[in-house]
Coordinates of C-alpha atoms in Angstrom, one line a residue:
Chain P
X1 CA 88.3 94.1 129.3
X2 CA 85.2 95.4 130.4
X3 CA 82.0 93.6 131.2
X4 CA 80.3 94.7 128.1
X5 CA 83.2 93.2 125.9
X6 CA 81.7 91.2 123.3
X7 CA 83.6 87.7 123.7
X8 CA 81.4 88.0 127.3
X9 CA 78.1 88.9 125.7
X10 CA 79.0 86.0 122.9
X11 CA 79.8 83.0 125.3
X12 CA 76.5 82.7 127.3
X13 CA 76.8 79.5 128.7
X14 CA 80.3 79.5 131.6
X15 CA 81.6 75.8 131.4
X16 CA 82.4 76.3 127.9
X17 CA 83.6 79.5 127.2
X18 CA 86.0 78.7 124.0
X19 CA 83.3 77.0 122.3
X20 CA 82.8 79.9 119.4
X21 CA 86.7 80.0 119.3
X22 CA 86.3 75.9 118.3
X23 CA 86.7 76.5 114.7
X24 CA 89.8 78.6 115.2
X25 CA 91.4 75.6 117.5
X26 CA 91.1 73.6 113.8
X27 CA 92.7 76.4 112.0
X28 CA 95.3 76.2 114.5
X29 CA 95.8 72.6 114.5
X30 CA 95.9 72.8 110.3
X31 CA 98.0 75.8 109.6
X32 CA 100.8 75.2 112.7
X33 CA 101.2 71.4 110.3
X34 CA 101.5 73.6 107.3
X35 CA 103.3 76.5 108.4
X36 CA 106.6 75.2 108.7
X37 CA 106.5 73.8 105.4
X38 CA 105.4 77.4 103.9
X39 CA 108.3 78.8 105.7
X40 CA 110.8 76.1 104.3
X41 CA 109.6 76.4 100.8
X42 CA 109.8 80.3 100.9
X43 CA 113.1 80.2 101.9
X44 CA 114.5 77.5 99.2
X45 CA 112.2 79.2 96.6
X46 CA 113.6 83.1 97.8
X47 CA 117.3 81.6 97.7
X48 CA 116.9 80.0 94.2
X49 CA 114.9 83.0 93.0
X50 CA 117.2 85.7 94.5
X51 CA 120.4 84.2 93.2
X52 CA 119.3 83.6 90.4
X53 CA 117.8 86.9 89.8
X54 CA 120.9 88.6 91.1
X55 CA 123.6 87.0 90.5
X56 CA 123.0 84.6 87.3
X57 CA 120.7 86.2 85.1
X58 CA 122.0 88.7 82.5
X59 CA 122.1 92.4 82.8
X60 CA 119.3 94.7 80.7
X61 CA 120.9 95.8 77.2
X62 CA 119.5 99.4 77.9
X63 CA 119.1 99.5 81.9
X64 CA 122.1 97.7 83.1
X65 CA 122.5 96.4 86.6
X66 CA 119.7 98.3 88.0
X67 CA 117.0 96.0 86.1
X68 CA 117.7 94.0 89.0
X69 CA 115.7 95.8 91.3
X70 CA 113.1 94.6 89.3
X71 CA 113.1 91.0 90.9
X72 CA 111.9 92.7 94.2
X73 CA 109.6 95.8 92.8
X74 CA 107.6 93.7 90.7
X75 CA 106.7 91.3 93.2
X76 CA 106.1 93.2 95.8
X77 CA 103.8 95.3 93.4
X78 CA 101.8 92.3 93.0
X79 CA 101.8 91.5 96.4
X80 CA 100.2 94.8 97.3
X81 CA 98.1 94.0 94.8
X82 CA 96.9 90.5 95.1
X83 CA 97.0 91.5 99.1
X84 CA 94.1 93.8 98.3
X85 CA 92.4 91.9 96.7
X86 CA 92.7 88.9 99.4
X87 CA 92.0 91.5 101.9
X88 CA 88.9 92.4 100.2
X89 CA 87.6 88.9 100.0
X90 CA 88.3 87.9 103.5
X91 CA 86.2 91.2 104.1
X92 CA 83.3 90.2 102.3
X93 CA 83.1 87.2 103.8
X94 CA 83.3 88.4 107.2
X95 CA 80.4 90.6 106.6
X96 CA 78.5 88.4 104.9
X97 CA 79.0 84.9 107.4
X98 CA 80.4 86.9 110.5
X99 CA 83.4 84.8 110.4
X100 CA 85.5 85.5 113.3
X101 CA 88.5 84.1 111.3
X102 CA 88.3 86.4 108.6
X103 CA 88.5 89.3 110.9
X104 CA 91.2 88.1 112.2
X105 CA 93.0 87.3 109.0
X106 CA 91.8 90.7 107.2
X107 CA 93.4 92.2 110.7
X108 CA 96.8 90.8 110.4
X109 CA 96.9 91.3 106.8
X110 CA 96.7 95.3 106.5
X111 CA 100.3 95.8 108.5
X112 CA 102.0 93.0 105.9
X113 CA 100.1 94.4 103.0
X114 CA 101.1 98.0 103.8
X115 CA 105.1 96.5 104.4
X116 CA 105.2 95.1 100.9
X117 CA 103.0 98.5 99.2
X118 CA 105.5 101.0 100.8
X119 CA 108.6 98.4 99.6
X120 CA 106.8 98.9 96.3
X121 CA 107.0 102.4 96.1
X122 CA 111.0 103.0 97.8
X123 CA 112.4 100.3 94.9
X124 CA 110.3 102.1 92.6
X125 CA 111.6 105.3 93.8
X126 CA 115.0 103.6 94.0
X127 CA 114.7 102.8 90.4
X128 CA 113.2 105.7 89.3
X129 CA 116.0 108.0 90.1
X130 CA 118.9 106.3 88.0
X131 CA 116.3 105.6 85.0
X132 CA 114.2 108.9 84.8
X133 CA 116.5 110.8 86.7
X134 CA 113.9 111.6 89.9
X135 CA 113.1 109.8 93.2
X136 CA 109.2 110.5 92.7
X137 CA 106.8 111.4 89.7
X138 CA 102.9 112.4 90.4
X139 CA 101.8 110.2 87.8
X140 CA 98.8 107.9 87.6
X141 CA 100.2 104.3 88.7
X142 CA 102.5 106.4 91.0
X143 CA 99.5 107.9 92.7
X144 CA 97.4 105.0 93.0
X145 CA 99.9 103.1 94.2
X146 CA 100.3 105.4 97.4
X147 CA 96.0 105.5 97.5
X148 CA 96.9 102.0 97.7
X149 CA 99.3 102.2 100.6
X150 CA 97.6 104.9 102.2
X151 CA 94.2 102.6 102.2
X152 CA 96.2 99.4 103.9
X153 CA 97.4 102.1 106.4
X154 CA 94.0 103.4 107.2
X155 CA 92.7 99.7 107.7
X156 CA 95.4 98.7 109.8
X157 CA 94.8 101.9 112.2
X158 CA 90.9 101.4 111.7
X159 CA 90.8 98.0 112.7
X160 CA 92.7 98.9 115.8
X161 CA 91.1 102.1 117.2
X162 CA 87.8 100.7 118.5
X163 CA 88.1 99.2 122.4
X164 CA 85.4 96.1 120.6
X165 CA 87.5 94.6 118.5
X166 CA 84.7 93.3 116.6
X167 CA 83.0 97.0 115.6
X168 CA 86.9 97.4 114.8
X169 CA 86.4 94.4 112.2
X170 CA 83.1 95.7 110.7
X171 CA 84.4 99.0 110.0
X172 CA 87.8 97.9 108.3
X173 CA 85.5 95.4 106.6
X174 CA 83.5 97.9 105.4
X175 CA 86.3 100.3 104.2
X176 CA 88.6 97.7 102.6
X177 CA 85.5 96.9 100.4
X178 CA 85.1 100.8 99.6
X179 CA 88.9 101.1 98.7
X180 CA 88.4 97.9 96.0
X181 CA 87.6 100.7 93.7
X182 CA 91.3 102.0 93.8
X183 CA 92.5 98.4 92.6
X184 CA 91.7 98.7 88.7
X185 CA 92.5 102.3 88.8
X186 CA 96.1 101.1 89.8
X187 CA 96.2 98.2 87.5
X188 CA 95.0 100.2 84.3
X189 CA 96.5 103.8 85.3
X190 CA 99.4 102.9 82.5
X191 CA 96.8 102.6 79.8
X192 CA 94.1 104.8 80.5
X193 CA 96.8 107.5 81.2
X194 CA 100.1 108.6 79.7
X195 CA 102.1 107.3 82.1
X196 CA 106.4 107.9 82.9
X197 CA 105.7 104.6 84.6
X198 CA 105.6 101.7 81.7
X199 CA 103.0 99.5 81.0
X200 CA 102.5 96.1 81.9
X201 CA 105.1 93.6 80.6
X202 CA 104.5 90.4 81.9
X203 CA 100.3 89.9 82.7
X204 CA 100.0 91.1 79.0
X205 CA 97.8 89.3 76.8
X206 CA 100.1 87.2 74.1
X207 CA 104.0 86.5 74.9
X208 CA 105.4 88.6 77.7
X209 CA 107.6 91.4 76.8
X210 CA 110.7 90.1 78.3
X211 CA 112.9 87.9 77.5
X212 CA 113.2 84.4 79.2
X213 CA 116.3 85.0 81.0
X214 CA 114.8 87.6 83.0
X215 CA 111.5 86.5 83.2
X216 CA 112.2 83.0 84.7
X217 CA 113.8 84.3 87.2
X218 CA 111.6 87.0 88.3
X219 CA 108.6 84.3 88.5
X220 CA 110.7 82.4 90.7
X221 CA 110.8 85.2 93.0
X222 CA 107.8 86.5 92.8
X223 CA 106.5 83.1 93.7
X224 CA 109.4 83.1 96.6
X225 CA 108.1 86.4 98.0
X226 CA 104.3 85.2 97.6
X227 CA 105.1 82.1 100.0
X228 CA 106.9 84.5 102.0
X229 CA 103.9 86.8 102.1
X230 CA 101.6 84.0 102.9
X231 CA 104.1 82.5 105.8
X232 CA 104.0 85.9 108.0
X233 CA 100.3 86.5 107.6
X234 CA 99.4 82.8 108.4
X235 CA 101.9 83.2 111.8
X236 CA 100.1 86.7 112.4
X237 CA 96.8 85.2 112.4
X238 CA 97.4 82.3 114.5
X239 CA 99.1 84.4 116.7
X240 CA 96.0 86.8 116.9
X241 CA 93.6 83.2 117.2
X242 CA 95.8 82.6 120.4
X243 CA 96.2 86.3 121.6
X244 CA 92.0 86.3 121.6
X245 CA 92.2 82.1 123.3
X246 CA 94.1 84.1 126.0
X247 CA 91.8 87.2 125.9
X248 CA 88.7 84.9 126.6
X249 CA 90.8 82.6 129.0
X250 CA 91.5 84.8 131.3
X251 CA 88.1 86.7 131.1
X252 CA 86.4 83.5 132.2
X253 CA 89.0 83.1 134.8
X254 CA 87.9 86.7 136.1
X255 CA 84.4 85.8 135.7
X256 CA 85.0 82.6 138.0
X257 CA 86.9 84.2 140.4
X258 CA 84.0 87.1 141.1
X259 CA 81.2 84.7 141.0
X260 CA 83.3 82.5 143.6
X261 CA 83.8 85.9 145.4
X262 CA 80.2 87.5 145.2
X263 CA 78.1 85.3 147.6
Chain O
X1 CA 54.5 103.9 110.2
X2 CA 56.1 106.9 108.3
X3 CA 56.7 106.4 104.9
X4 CA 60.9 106.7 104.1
X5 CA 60.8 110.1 102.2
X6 CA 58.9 111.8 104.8
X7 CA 61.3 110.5 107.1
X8 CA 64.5 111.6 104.7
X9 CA 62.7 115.0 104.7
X10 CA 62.6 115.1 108.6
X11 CA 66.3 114.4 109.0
X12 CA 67.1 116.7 106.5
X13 CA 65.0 119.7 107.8
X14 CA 66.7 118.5 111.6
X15 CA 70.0 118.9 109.9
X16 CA 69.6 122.1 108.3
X17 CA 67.5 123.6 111.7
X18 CA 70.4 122.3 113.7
X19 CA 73.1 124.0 111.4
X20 CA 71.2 127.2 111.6
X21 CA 70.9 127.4 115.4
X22 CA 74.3 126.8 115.4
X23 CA 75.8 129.0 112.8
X24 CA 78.8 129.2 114.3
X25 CA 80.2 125.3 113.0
X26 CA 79.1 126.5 109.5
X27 CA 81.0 130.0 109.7
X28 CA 84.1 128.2 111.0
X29 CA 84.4 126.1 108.3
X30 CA 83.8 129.4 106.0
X31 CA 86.4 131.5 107.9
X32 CA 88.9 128.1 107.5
X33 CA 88.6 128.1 103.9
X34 CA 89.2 131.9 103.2
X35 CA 92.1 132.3 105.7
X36 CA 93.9 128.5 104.7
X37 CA 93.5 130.6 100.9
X38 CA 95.2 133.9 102.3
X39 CA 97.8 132.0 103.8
X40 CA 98.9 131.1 100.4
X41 CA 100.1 134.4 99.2
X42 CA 102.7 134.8 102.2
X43 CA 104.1 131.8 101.7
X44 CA 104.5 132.2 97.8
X45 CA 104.6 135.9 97.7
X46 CA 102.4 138.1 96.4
X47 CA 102.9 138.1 92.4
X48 CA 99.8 137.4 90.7
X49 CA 101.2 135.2 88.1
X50 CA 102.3 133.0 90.8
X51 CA 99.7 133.2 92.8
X52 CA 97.4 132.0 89.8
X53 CA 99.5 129.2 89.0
X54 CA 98.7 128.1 92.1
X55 CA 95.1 129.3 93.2
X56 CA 93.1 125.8 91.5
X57 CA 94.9 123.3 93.8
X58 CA 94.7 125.5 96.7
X59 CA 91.0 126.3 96.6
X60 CA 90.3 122.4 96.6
X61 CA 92.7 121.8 98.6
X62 CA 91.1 124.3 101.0
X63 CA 87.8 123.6 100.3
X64 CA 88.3 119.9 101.2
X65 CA 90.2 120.5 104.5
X66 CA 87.7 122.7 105.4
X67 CA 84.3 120.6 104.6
X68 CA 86.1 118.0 106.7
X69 CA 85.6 120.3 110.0
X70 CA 82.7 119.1 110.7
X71 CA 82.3 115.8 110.2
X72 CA 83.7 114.4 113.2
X73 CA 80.6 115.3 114.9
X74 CA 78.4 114.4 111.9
X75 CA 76.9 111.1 113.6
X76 CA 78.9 111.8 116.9
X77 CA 76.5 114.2 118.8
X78 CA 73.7 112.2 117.6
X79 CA 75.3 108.8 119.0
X80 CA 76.0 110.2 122.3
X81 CA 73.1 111.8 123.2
X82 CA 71.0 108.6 121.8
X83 CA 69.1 110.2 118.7
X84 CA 70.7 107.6 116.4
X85 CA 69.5 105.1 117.9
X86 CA 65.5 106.7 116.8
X87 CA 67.2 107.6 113.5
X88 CA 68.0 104.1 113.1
X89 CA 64.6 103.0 114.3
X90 CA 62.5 105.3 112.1
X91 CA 62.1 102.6 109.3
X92 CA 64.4 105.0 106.9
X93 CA 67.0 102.4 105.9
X94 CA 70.3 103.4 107.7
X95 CA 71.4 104.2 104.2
X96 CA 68.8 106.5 103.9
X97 CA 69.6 108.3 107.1
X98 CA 73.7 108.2 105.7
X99 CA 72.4 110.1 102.4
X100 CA 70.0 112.5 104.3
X101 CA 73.4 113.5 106.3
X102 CA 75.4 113.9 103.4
X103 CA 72.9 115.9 101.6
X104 CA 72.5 117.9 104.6
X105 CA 76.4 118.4 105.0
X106 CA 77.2 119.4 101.7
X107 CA 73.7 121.7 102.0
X108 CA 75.5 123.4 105.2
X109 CA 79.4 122.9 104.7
X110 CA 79.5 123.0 100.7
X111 CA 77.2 125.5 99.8
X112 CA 78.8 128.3 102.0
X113 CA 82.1 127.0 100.8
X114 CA 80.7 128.0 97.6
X115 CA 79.5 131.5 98.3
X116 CA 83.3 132.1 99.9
X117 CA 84.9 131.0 96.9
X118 CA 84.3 134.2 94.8
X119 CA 86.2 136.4 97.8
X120 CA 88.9 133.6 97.8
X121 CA 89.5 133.4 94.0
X122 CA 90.1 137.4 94.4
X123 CA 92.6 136.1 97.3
X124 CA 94.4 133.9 95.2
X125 CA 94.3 136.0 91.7
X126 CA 92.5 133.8 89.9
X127 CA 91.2 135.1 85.8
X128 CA 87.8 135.6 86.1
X129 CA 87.4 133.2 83.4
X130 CA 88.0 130.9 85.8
X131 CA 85.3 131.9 88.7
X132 CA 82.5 129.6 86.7
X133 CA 84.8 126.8 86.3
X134 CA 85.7 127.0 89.8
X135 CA 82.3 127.2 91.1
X136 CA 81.4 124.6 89.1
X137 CA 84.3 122.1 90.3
X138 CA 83.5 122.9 94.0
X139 CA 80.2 122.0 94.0
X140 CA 81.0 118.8 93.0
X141 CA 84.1 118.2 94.7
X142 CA 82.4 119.7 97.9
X143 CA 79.9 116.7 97.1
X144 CA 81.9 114.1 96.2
X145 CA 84.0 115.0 99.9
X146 CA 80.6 114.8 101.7
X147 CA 79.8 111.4 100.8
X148 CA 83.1 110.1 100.8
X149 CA 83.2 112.3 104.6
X150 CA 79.9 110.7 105.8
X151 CA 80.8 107.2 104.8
X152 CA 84.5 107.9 107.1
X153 CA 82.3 109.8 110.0
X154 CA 80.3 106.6 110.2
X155 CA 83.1 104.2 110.2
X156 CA 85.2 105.9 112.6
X157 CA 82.1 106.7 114.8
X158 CA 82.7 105.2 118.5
X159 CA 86.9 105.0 117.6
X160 CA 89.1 106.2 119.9
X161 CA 91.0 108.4 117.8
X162 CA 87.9 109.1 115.3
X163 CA 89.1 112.6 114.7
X164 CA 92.3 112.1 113.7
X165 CA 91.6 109.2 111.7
X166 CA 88.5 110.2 109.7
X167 CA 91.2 112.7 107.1
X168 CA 93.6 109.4 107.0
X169 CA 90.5 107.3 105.6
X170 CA 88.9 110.2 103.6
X171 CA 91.4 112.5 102.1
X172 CA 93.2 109.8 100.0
X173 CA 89.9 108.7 98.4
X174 CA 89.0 112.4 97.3
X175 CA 92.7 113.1 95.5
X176 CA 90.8 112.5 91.9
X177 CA 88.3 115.0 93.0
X178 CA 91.7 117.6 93.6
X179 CA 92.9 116.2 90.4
X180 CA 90.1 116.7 88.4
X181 CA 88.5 119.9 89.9
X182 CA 92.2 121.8 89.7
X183 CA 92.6 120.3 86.0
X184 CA 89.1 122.1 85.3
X185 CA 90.0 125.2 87.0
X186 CA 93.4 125.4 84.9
X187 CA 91.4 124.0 81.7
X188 CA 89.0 127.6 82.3
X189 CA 91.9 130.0 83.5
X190 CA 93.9 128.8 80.1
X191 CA 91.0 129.6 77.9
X192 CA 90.5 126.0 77.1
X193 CA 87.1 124.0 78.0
X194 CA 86.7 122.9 81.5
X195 CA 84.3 120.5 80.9
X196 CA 85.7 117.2 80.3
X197 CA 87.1 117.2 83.8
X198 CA 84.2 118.5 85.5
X199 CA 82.5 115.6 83.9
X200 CA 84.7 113.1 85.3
X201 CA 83.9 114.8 88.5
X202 CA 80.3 114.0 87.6
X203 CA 80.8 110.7 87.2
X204 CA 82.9 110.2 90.4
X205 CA 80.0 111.9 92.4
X206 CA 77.6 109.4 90.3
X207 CA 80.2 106.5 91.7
X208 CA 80.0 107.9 95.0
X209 CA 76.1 108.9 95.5
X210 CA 74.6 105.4 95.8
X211 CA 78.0 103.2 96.9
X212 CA 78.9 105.9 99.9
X213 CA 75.6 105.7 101.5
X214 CA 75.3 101.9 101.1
X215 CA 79.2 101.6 103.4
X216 CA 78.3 104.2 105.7
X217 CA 74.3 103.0 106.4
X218 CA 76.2 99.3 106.8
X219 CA 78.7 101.0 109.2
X220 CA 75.8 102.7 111.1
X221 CA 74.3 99.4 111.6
X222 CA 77.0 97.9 113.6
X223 CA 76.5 100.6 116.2

């Protein structure tokens, strides 16, 4: 950390160096109370969900066992989705208030949301092979999807390559808020194009297309996966809050020690 | 105080005095396109029908690598040496100065690319039923890449790997320009009408005209 860093040129007044990271010390307080809880319930909810989904619930008439990969590839779809859309939020509001929480959230959110895009796309291809016989189809959803992966890639690596982490933050800000237009192109590819990839089944206005048996239980883990999701990011953002707490720590300690040094 | 066009014009005129002193930048990004295009039939062979088949994804293909070249340095040289900084304070919002940059990018990067693509159509064996067509979705693809291009150059300015990471932000967005510009060129080459898909080109260049500027002037701001 140089002298120019901007924690140094943000904390102008010595004795109280943390006092723009006072904020943050509530989120930490809150979220380490409600973070083990999140964790529990993800865990009982992915159990239920995932034996269920497995185990109990019927095969498909037509697809046999292999519907099953369904209970992961549909929620991880929507993760990558709703991610994006989270991640675009959080980005707008961190340009907007210059919330140094939302950086940090939109930060530890790109590596998660790319996790859960590319497990989208290798069940996909995993279920693609034994259903229409190939591994990969250029297709629209199939396309956008990997736009979509390729995007939470390039904000993950964006945030990162600046050595101010806070031009890091504007410019992923800025980008995850260009690549929003990629988010209806991925959720209306199947009916603006003809697609190999089938339409949407369950977020379908009037009753779902599937049948109760296999819709239950892939809610169940979709909402298992989702507190999952939210779990990891929460434990990747207060671990950033504390990583930066060090950060400035030890930059006042250096400050200290060369003004203690200098006359 | 100048008024913003006059200051829009100045930037572009520096842009385009620059590129000609430096004709060099502009003929490497020329020579890139050609030879990426004659690279094609050694890898494929050199049977026309084959070479056809694939000469619509290859020129935009091409095309877009090679309008990329320079955008590393589009705000770069100006950032180090401190002329952004009067850009910026020359009462031209800094999304005015972004579109001034574009325009002047695709004004020295896509309109040679243009007067190269008849010699690398011939390379490729493309009909020349198709030459319009394919003219006609460069242009716009060439445009569409330096907005999208100006907006990543802006972002990326001051990263540490800018270079490298500019294609991984920009390429991704511009694969429904490839799409639609090689669906044109086929469309033309099969005697059918290119024109739908160079209008959905238009309308992604319509998307990207006043939303690119906006993300890249923001980005400049932070500098």
């Amino acid at each position: 950390m140089d002298a120019t860093s901007p924690i140094a040129a943000a904390a102008p007044r010595p004795p109280r160096p943390l006092h723009r990271f006072a904020h943050p010390g509530r989120f930490l307080r809150a979220s380490g109370r409600v973070l083990p809880w999140l964790a529990a319930a993800a865990l009982a909810v992915l159990a239920v969900g995932l034996a269920w989904a497995l185990a109990f619930s019927p095969p498909d008439w037509q697809q046999g066992e292999t519907v099953r990969i369904m209970y992961v590839h549909v929620p991880m779809a929507w993760l990558a989705m709703g991610g994006y859309l989270a991640l675009a939020l959080a980005s707008a509001a961190a340009l907007v208030w210059r919330h140094p929480l939302a950086d940090l959230f939109a930060r530890e959110l790109s590596p998660a949301g790319a996790v859960v895009t590319a497990l989208c796309l290798a069940t996909g291809s995993l279920w693609g092979k034994p259903m229409w016989g190939t591994w990969w189809v250029w297709d629209a959803r199939l396309t956008s999807v990997l736009v979509l992966f390729f995007l939470w890639l390039g904000h993950a690596a964006l945030v990162r390559a600046f050595d101010e982490p806070e031009r890091g933050a504007r410019a992923g800000a800025i980008l995850a808020l260009i690549g929003v237009v990629n988010l209806p192109i991925v959720k209306f590819s199947v009916d603006w194009w003809n697609t190999l990839h089938q339409p949407a089944s369950v977020t379908r206005l009037g009753a779902p297309a599937l049948h109760v048996d296999i819709l239950y239980p892939l809610l169940v883990c979709a909402l298992g996966f989702a507190l999952a999701f939210a779990a990891v990011v929460l434990a990747r953002t207060r671990a950033a809050v504390m990583e930066r707490r060090i950060r400035a720590l030890e930059l006042a300690r250096a400050r200290r020690e060369e003004r203690g040094a200098a006359p | 105080m100048t008024g913003a066009p006059a200051a829009f014009r100045a930037i572009l005129a520096r842009e385009l005095r620059l590129a000609l002193r430096h004709p060099a930048d502009t003929l490497a990004a020329v020579l890139f396109f050609v030879l990426v295009c004659a690279l094609f039939p050694f890898g494929v062979g050199p049977a026309p029908e084959t070479l056809a088949r694939l000469a619509p994804g290859a020129l935009l293909a091409a095309a877009l690598l090679a309008a990329l070249l320079p955008l590393d340095r589009l705000f770069g040289a100006d950032a180090e040496d401190g002329s952004l900084d009067q850009l910026l304070l020359s009462g031209l919002p800094p999304a005015g100065i972004a579109a001034a940059k574009a325009l002047g990018h695709w004004l020295t990067t896509g309109l040679p690319l243009l007067a190269a693509t008849p010699a690398a159509a011939a390379l490729l064996a493309l009909p020349g039923a198709a030459w319009p067509a394919a003219l006609g979705a460069l242009a716009l693809a060439t445009a569409i890449l330096s907005l999208l291009g100006t907006a990543g150059a802006a972002l990326t300015l001051g990263a540490r790997h800018g270079g490298v990471l500019l294609p991984l932000l920009v390429l991704p967005l511009a694969i429904p320009a490839v799409i639609f510009g090689a669906a044109a060129i086929e469309a033309a080459a099969a005697a059918l009408s290119p024109t739908p898909f160079l209008l959905l080109l238009g309308a992604g260049l319509s998307l990207a005209a006043p939303l690119a500027p906006l993300a890249a002037g923001a980005a400049l701001r932070a500098e």
